[in-house]
Amino acid sequence: EPEVTQTPSHQVTQMGQEVILRCVPISNHLYFYWYRQILGQKVEFLVSFYNNEISEKSEIFDDQFSVERPDGSNFTLKIRSTKLEDSAMYFCALRAGSYPYEQYFGPGTRLTVT
Amino acid sequence: DAKTTQPTSMDCAEGRAANLPCNHSTISGNEYVYWYRQIHSQGPQYIIHGLKNNETNEMASLIITEDRKSSTLILPHATLRDTAVYYCIVSSGYSTLTFGKGTMLLVSP
């Protein structure tokens, strides 16, 4: 099972600040996802990223969000100007195996916007 | 929206088999049934998937009805560590995952 780590485990920020959440896949993978889960709610898809381009995004993933893989290893989610409603667990996942693919999730980053 | 229906919660005694049902009556011919679980706000964990044949791995068994409109995830000998929310998800195998509310399984001593 591929291992995915995420940093930080918990991030507290003030409204309007920028945050960067990081995902580090241990092995070499090309297809990544970000999901989020607001406390007590469902896990929601944000964006998928393949070969350094956005493959698919949800309505949640507006202009305040961006993703990149700056050094060919880390995979980041940036929120430019955080809002209170951005408080959630953010999960990175990677696609692995052969078709039909499985997704393996990281432990998540808890983002708290005050 | 999720294309599956699951009971909100279930209980199981430790050591007994846990049988988690899922209805997916609108599943398409090329869609797979996936099961994931989430232990107390940790990242979702992949369990198993299948198309139409029954599947078994080291974690669980998946029984899919012949008409593919429903399935059952079986944990043969549930332990306290199996307490989690279990998600049944229908997916093409390429697409993103659409999570529903899942079934909260509580395994008791």
PDB file of C-alpha atoms in Angstrom:
ATOM      1  CA  GLU A   1       0.000   0.000   0.000  1.00  0.00           C
ATOM      2  CA  PRO A   2       1.497   3.351  -1.065  1.00  0.00           C
ATOM      3  CA  GLU A   3       2.302   5.673   1.796  1.00  0.00           C
ATOM      4  CA  VAL A   4       1.227   9.301   1.786  1.00  0.00           C
ATOM      5  CA  THR A   5       2.295  11.850   4.351  1.00  0.00           C
ATOM      6  CA  GLN A   6       0.883  15.314   4.848  1.00  0.00           C
ATOM      7  CA  THR A   7       2.259  18.364   6.565  1.00  0.00           C
ATOM      8  CA  PRO A   8       1.415  20.065   8.775  1.00  0.00           C
ATOM      9  CA  SER A   9      -0.924  17.841  10.746  1.00  0.00           C
ATOM     10  CA  HIS A  10      -2.660  20.917  12.119  1.00  0.00           C
ATOM     11  CA  GLN A  11      -2.606  24.479  10.831  1.00  0.00           C
ATOM     12  CA  VAL A  12      -4.190  27.425  12.559  1.00  0.00           C
ATOM     13  CA  THR A  13      -4.465  30.620  10.568  1.00  0.00           C
ATOM     14  CA  GLN A  14      -6.291  33.894  10.641  1.00  0.00           C
ATOM     15  CA  MET A  15      -8.984  34.766   8.148  1.00  0.00           C
ATOM     16  CA  GLY A  16      -7.522  36.300   5.019  1.00  0.00           C
ATOM     17  CA  GLN A  17      -4.143  34.637   5.353  1.00  0.00           C
ATOM     18  CA  GLU A  18      -2.614  32.310   2.805  1.00  0.00           C
ATOM     19  CA  VAL A  19      -1.961  28.687   3.697  1.00  0.00           C
ATOM     20  CA  ILE A  20      -0.085  25.943   1.899  1.00  0.00           C
ATOM     21  CA  LEU A  21      -0.833  22.328   2.659  1.00  0.00           C
ATOM     22  CA  ARG A  22       1.694  19.730   1.583  1.00  0.00           C
ATOM     23  CA  CYS A  23       1.445  16.140   0.481  1.00  0.00           C
ATOM     24  CA  VAL A  24       4.464  13.894   0.100  1.00  0.00           C
ATOM     25  CA  PRO A  25       3.983  10.581  -1.665  1.00  0.00           C
ATOM     26  CA  ILE A  26       6.770   8.204  -0.741  1.00  0.00           C
ATOM     27  CA  SER A  27       6.927   6.451  -4.065  1.00  0.00           C
ATOM     28  CA  ASN A  28       6.721   7.917  -7.534  1.00  0.00           C
ATOM     29  CA  HIS A  29       3.143   8.636  -8.546  1.00  0.00           C
ATOM     30  CA  LEU A  30       1.594  10.906 -11.144  1.00  0.00           C
ATOM     31  CA  TYR A  31      -2.099  11.167 -10.253  1.00  0.00           C
ATOM     32  CA  PHE A  32      -3.156  13.034  -7.120  1.00  0.00           C
ATOM     33  CA  TYR A  33      -6.277  14.330  -5.470  1.00  0.00           C
ATOM     34  CA  TRP A  34      -7.293  16.754  -2.778  1.00  0.00           C
ATOM     35  CA  TYR A  35     -10.437  16.161  -0.770  1.00  0.00           C
ATOM     36  CA  ARG A  36     -11.770  18.003   2.229  1.00  0.00           C
ATOM     37  CA  GLN A  37     -14.089  17.137   5.082  1.00  0.00           C
ATOM     38  CA  ILE A  38     -15.792  19.803   7.121  1.00  0.00           C
ATOM     39  CA  LEU A  39     -16.380  18.598  10.663  1.00  0.00           C
ATOM     40  CA  GLY A  40     -19.348  16.253  10.776  1.00  0.00           C
ATOM     41  CA  GLN A  41     -19.894  16.327   7.023  1.00  0.00           C
ATOM     42  CA  LYS A  42     -19.052  14.173   4.026  1.00  0.00           C
ATOM     43  CA  VAL A  43     -15.678  13.864   2.382  1.00  0.00           C
ATOM     44  CA  GLU A  44     -15.790  16.150  -0.677  1.00  0.00           C
ATOM     45  CA  PHE A  45     -13.657  16.100  -3.801  1.00  0.00           C
ATOM     46  CA  LEU A  46     -11.746  19.286  -4.575  1.00  0.00           C
ATOM     47  CA  VAL A  47      -9.339  18.645  -7.432  1.00  0.00           C
ATOM     48  CA  SER A  48      -7.398  16.002  -9.282  1.00  0.00           C
ATOM     49  CA  PHE A  49      -3.929  16.568 -10.727  1.00  0.00           C
ATOM     50  CA  TYR A  50      -2.195  14.512 -13.375  1.00  0.00           C
ATOM     51  CA  ASN A  51       1.177  15.012 -14.933  1.00  0.00           C
ATOM     52  CA  ASN A  52       1.468  18.561 -13.575  1.00  0.00           C
ATOM     53  CA  GLU A  53      -1.944  19.710 -14.751  1.00  0.00           C
ATOM     54  CA  ILE A  54      -5.381  19.931 -13.201  1.00  0.00           C
ATOM     55  CA  SER A  55      -7.416  17.034 -14.523  1.00  0.00           C
ATOM     56  CA  GLU A  56     -10.734  17.751 -12.861  1.00  0.00           C
ATOM     57  CA  LYS A  57     -12.050  20.160 -10.247  1.00  0.00           C
ATOM     58  CA  SER A  58     -15.229  20.609  -8.278  1.00  0.00           C
ATOM     59  CA  GLU A  59     -17.317  23.711  -7.718  1.00  0.00           C
ATOM     60  CA  ILE A  60     -15.618  24.135  -4.369  1.00  0.00           C
ATOM     61  CA  PHE A  61     -12.238  24.611  -6.050  1.00  0.00           C
ATOM     62  CA  ASP A  62     -12.602  28.281  -6.947  1.00  0.00           C
ATOM     63  CA  ASP A  63      -9.998  30.949  -7.677  1.00  0.00           C
ATOM     64  CA  GLN A  64      -8.911  30.978  -4.049  1.00  0.00           C
ATOM     65  CA  PHE A  65      -7.454  27.497  -4.459  1.00  0.00           C
ATOM     66  CA  SER A  66      -4.462  26.358  -6.467  1.00  0.00           C
ATOM     67  CA  VAL A  67      -2.390  23.207  -6.707  1.00  0.00           C
ATOM     68  CA  GLU A  68       1.084  22.501  -7.920  1.00  0.00           C
ATOM     69  CA  ARG A  69       3.939  20.069  -7.717  1.00  0.00           C
ATOM     70  CA  PRO A  70       6.821  22.486  -7.383  1.00  0.00           C
ATOM     71  CA  ASP A  71       9.754  20.121  -7.089  1.00  0.00           C
ATOM     72  CA  GLY A  72       8.459  16.970  -8.713  1.00  0.00           C
ATOM     73  CA  SER A  73       7.831  15.373  -5.355  1.00  0.00           C
ATOM     74  CA  ASN A  74       5.718  17.451  -2.978  1.00  0.00           C
ATOM     75  CA  PHE A  75       2.163  18.166  -4.027  1.00  0.00           C
ATOM     76  CA  THR A  76       0.689  21.340  -2.564  1.00  0.00           C
ATOM     77  CA  LEU A  77      -2.719  22.906  -2.070  1.00  0.00           C
ATOM     78  CA  LYS A  78      -2.713  26.666  -1.598  1.00  0.00           C
ATOM     79  CA  ILE A  79      -5.599  28.695  -0.287  1.00  0.00           C
ATOM     80  CA  ARG A  80      -4.883  32.345  -1.049  1.00  0.00           C
ATOM     81  CA  SER A  81      -7.186  34.134   1.355  1.00  0.00           C
ATOM     82  CA  THR A  82      -8.702  31.817   3.894  1.00  0.00           C
ATOM     83  CA  LYS A  83     -12.275  32.122   5.086  1.00  0.00           C
ATOM     84  CA  LEU A  84     -13.866  30.747   8.223  1.00  0.00           C
ATOM     85  CA  GLU A  85     -15.699  28.168   6.112  1.00  0.00           C
ATOM     86  CA  ASP A  86     -12.388  26.766   4.863  1.00  0.00           C
ATOM     87  CA  SER A  87     -11.908  25.168   8.283  1.00  0.00           C
ATOM     88  CA  ALA A  88     -11.841  21.440   7.570  1.00  0.00           C
ATOM     89  CA  MET A  89      -9.682  18.338   7.288  1.00  0.00           C
ATOM     90  CA  TYR A  90      -7.854  18.299   3.977  1.00  0.00           C
ATOM     91  CA  PHE A  91      -6.841  14.925   2.588  1.00  0.00           C
ATOM     92  CA  CYS A  92      -4.377  14.238  -0.160  1.00  0.00           C
ATOM     93  CA  ALA A  93      -4.782  11.006  -2.093  1.00  0.00           C
ATOM     94  CA  LEU A  94      -2.935   9.271  -4.853  1.00  0.00           C
ATOM     95  CA  ARG A  95      -4.121   6.867  -7.472  1.00  0.00           C
ATOM     96  CA  ALA A  96      -2.346   3.554  -7.528  1.00  0.00           C
ATOM     97  CA  GLY A  97      -2.465   0.092  -8.952  1.00  0.00           C
ATOM     98  CA  SER A  98      -3.829  -0.732 -12.353  1.00  0.00           C
ATOM     99  CA  TYR A  99      -7.315  -0.159 -13.723  1.00  0.00           C
ATOM    100  CA  PRO A 100      -9.703  -0.074 -11.918  1.00  0.00           C
ATOM    101  CA  TYR A 101      -7.626   2.168  -9.716  1.00  0.00           C
ATOM    102  CA  GLU A 102      -7.553   2.485  -5.956  1.00  0.00           C
ATOM    103  CA  GLN A 103      -6.976   5.691  -4.069  1.00  0.00           C
ATOM    104  CA  TYR A 104      -4.759   5.892  -1.023  1.00  0.00           C
ATOM    105  CA  PHE A 105      -5.232   8.764   1.355  1.00  0.00           C
ATOM    106  CA  GLY A 106      -2.898  10.625   3.628  1.00  0.00           C
ATOM    107  CA  PRO A 107      -3.665  11.252   7.303  1.00  0.00           C
ATOM    108  CA  GLY A 108      -4.943  14.748   6.582  1.00  0.00           C
ATOM    109  CA  THR A 109      -4.231  18.305   7.670  1.00  0.00           C
ATOM    110  CA  ARG A 110      -6.647  19.921  10.047  1.00  0.00           C
ATOM    111  CA  LEU A 111      -7.049  23.558   9.006  1.00  0.00           C
ATOM    112  CA  THR A 112      -8.564  25.925  11.525  1.00  0.00           C
ATOM    113  CA  VAL A 113      -9.357  29.451  10.358  1.00  0.00           C
ATOM    114  CA  THR A 114     -10.027  31.954  13.125  1.00  0.00           C
TER     115      THR A 114
ATOM    116  CA  ASP B   1     -24.565  13.005  -5.007  1.00  0.00           C
ATOM    117  CA  ALA B   2     -23.628   9.527  -3.925  1.00  0.00           C
ATOM    118  CA  LYS B   3     -25.297   6.765  -5.925  1.00  0.00           C
ATOM    119  CA  THR B   4     -25.460   4.425  -2.954  1.00  0.00           C
ATOM    120  CA  THR B   5     -27.688   3.901   0.066  1.00  0.00           C
ATOM    121  CA  GLN B   6     -26.328   2.529   3.334  1.00  0.00           C
ATOM    122  CA  PRO B   7     -27.730   2.178   6.830  1.00  0.00           C
ATOM    123  CA  THR B   8     -26.694   4.981   9.116  1.00  0.00           C
ATOM    124  CA  SER B   9     -25.254   2.730  11.785  1.00  0.00           C
ATOM    125  CA  MET B  10     -24.708  -0.893  12.746  1.00  0.00           C
ATOM    126  CA  ASP B  11     -23.456  -2.758  15.771  1.00  0.00           C
ATOM    127  CA  CYS B  12     -21.352  -5.892  15.879  1.00  0.00           C
ATOM    128  CA  ALA B  13     -19.897  -7.983  18.670  1.00  0.00           C
ATOM    129  CA  GLU B  14     -16.149  -8.448  18.689  1.00  0.00           C
ATOM    130  CA  GLY B  15     -15.148 -11.679  16.966  1.00  0.00           C
ATOM    131  CA  ARG B  16     -18.375 -11.951  15.022  1.00  0.00           C
ATOM    132  CA  ALA B  17     -18.816 -11.277  11.324  1.00  0.00           C
ATOM    133  CA  ALA B  18     -19.890  -7.777  10.364  1.00  0.00           C
ATOM    134  CA  ASN B  19     -22.092  -7.644   7.289  1.00  0.00           C
ATOM    135  CA  LEU B  20     -22.505  -4.152   5.859  1.00  0.00           C
ATOM    136  CA  PRO B  21     -25.140  -3.757   3.142  1.00  0.00           C
ATOM    137  CA  CYS B  22     -25.202  -1.247   0.310  1.00  0.00           C
ATOM    138  CA  ASN B  23     -27.792  -0.504  -2.342  1.00  0.00           C
ATOM    139  CA  HIS B  24     -26.684   0.824  -5.706  1.00  0.00           C
ATOM    140  CA  SER B  25     -29.665   0.209  -7.946  1.00  0.00           C
ATOM    141  CA  THR B  26     -28.601   2.763 -10.580  1.00  0.00           C
ATOM    142  CA  ILE B  27     -25.100   1.366 -11.079  1.00  0.00           C
ATOM    143  CA  SER B  28     -23.944   1.375 -14.694  1.00  0.00           C
ATOM    144  CA  GLY B  29     -22.439  -1.597 -16.467  1.00  0.00           C
ATOM    145  CA  ASN B  30     -18.910  -0.204 -16.380  1.00  0.00           C
ATOM    146  CA  GLU B  31     -18.981   0.960 -12.763  1.00  0.00           C
ATOM    147  CA  TYR B  32     -17.271  -0.783  -9.894  1.00  0.00           C
ATOM    148  CA  VAL B  33     -18.289  -1.034  -6.265  1.00  0.00           C
ATOM    149  CA  TYR B  34     -15.600   0.263  -3.932  1.00  0.00           C
ATOM    150  CA  TRP B  35     -15.479   0.156  -0.149  1.00  0.00           C
ATOM    151  CA  TYR B  36     -13.460   2.516   1.984  1.00  0.00           C
ATOM    152  CA  ARG B  37     -13.495   3.156   5.690  1.00  0.00           C
ATOM    153  CA  GLN B  38     -12.602   6.098   7.882  1.00  0.00           C
ATOM    154  CA  ILE B  39     -11.462   5.637  11.423  1.00  0.00           C
ATOM    155  CA  HIS B  40     -12.162   8.707  13.536  1.00  0.00           C
ATOM    156  CA  SER B  41     -11.277  11.536  11.129  1.00  0.00           C
ATOM    157  CA  GLN B  42      -8.221   9.770   9.752  1.00  0.00           C
ATOM    158  CA  GLY B  43      -7.838   9.591   5.982  1.00  0.00           C
ATOM    159  CA  PRO B  44     -10.187   7.154   4.250  1.00  0.00           C
ATOM    160  CA  GLN B  45      -8.684   3.701   3.841  1.00  0.00           C
ATOM    161  CA  TYR B  46      -9.224   1.553   0.784  1.00  0.00           C
ATOM    162  CA  ILE B  47     -10.699  -1.867   1.588  1.00  0.00           C
ATOM    163  CA  ILE B  48     -11.812  -3.677  -1.532  1.00  0.00           C
ATOM    164  CA  HIS B  49     -13.565  -3.287  -4.866  1.00  0.00           C
ATOM    165  CA  GLY B  50     -15.423  -5.473  -7.350  1.00  0.00           C
ATOM    166  CA  LEU B  51     -17.366  -5.455 -10.597  1.00  0.00           C
ATOM    167  CA  LYS B  52     -19.676  -8.459 -10.547  1.00  0.00           C
ATOM    168  CA  ASN B  53     -17.794 -11.360  -9.039  1.00  0.00           C
ATOM    169  CA  ASN B  54     -17.327 -11.836  -5.344  1.00  0.00           C
ATOM    170  CA  GLU B  55     -13.963 -10.627  -4.116  1.00  0.00           C
ATOM    171  CA  THR B  56     -11.857 -11.406  -1.055  1.00  0.00           C
ATOM    172  CA  ASN B  57      -8.664  -9.950   0.294  1.00  0.00           C
ATOM    173  CA  GLU B  58      -6.880  -9.912   3.623  1.00  0.00           C
ATOM    174  CA  MET B  59      -9.239  -7.287   5.006  1.00  0.00           C
ATOM    175  CA  ALA B  60     -12.687  -8.285   3.839  1.00  0.00           C
ATOM    176  CA  SER B  61     -14.981 -10.028   1.391  1.00  0.00           C
ATOM    177  CA  LEU B  62     -17.296  -8.326  -1.058  1.00  0.00           C
ATOM    178  CA  ILE B  63     -20.474 -10.034  -2.205  1.00  0.00           C
ATOM    179  CA  ILE B  64     -22.229  -8.439  -5.181  1.00  0.00           C
ATOM    180  CA  THR B  65     -25.693  -9.603  -6.190  1.00  0.00           C
ATOM    181  CA  GLU B  66     -26.180 -11.008  -9.650  1.00  0.00           C
ATOM    182  CA  ASP B  67     -28.165  -7.972 -10.798  1.00  0.00           C
ATOM    183  CA  ARG B  68     -25.436  -5.749  -9.283  1.00  0.00           C
ATOM    184  CA  LYS B  69     -28.008  -3.573  -7.548  1.00  0.00           C
ATOM    185  CA  SER B  70     -26.674  -4.279  -4.098  1.00  0.00           C
ATOM    186  CA  SER B  71     -23.627  -5.587  -2.309  1.00  0.00           C
ATOM    187  CA  THR B  72     -22.429  -6.618   1.132  1.00  0.00           C
ATOM    188  CA  LEU B  73     -19.062  -6.023   2.716  1.00  0.00           C
ATOM    189  CA  ILE B  74     -18.120  -8.761   5.146  1.00  0.00           C
ATOM    190  CA  LEU B  75     -15.547  -8.387   7.898  1.00  0.00           C
ATOM    191  CA  PRO B  76     -15.252 -12.025   8.956  1.00  0.00           C
ATOM    192  CA  HIS B  77     -14.014 -11.516  12.511  1.00  0.00           C
ATOM    193  CA  ALA B  78     -14.586  -7.948  13.586  1.00  0.00           C
ATOM    194  CA  THR B  79     -12.236  -6.400  16.123  1.00  0.00           C
ATOM    195  CA  LEU B  80     -12.531  -3.207  18.142  1.00  0.00           C
ATOM    196  CA  ARG B  81     -10.154  -1.573  15.648  1.00  0.00           C
ATOM    197  CA  ASP B  82     -12.723  -2.113  12.908  1.00  0.00           C
ATOM    198  CA  THR B  83     -14.952   0.522  14.485  1.00  0.00           C
ATOM    199  CA  ALA B  84     -15.204   3.124  11.725  1.00  0.00           C
ATOM    200  CA  VAL B  85     -17.437   4.721   9.123  1.00  0.00           C
ATOM    201  CA  TYR B  86     -17.679   2.448   6.082  1.00  0.00           C
ATOM    202  CA  TYR B  87     -18.338   3.961   2.680  1.00  0.00           C
ATOM    203  CA  CYS B  88     -19.749   2.110  -0.297  1.00  0.00           C
ATOM    204  CA  ILE B  89     -18.872   4.027  -3.473  1.00  0.00           C
ATOM    205  CA  VAL B  90     -19.740   3.417  -7.101  1.00  0.00           C
ATOM    206  CA  SER B  91     -17.020   4.526  -9.479  1.00  0.00           C
ATOM    207  CA  SER B  92     -15.845   3.971 -13.014  1.00  0.00           C
ATOM    208  CA  GLY B  93     -12.377   3.104 -11.759  1.00  0.00           C
ATOM    209  CA  TYR B  94     -10.937   6.250 -13.314  1.00  0.00           C
ATOM    210  CA  SER B  95     -13.097   8.894 -11.721  1.00  0.00           C
ATOM    211  CA  THR B  96     -13.016  10.743  -8.454  1.00  0.00           C
ATOM    212  CA  LEU B  97     -14.722   9.268  -5.429  1.00  0.00           C
ATOM    213  CA  THR B  98     -18.105  10.588  -4.325  1.00  0.00           C
ATOM    214  CA  PHE B  99     -18.546   9.860  -0.650  1.00  0.00           C
ATOM    215  CA  GLY B 100     -21.905   9.544   1.018  1.00  0.00           C
ATOM    216  CA  LYS B 101     -22.552   9.478   4.729  1.00  0.00           C
ATOM    217  CA  GLY B 102     -21.582   5.822   5.052  1.00  0.00           C
ATOM    218  CA  THR B 103     -22.385   3.363   7.825  1.00  0.00           C
ATOM    219  CA  MET B 104     -20.996   3.890  11.301  1.00  0.00           C
ATOM    220  CA  LEU B 105     -19.968   0.411  12.484  1.00  0.00           C
ATOM    221  CA  LEU B 106     -19.508   0.053  16.208  1.00  0.00           C
ATOM    222  CA  VAL B 107     -17.733  -3.095  17.329  1.00  0.00           C
ATOM    223  CA  SER B 108     -18.295  -3.828  20.990  1.00  0.00           C
ATOM    224  CA  PRO B 109     -16.483  -6.186  23.376  1.00  0.00           C
TER     225      PRO B 109
END
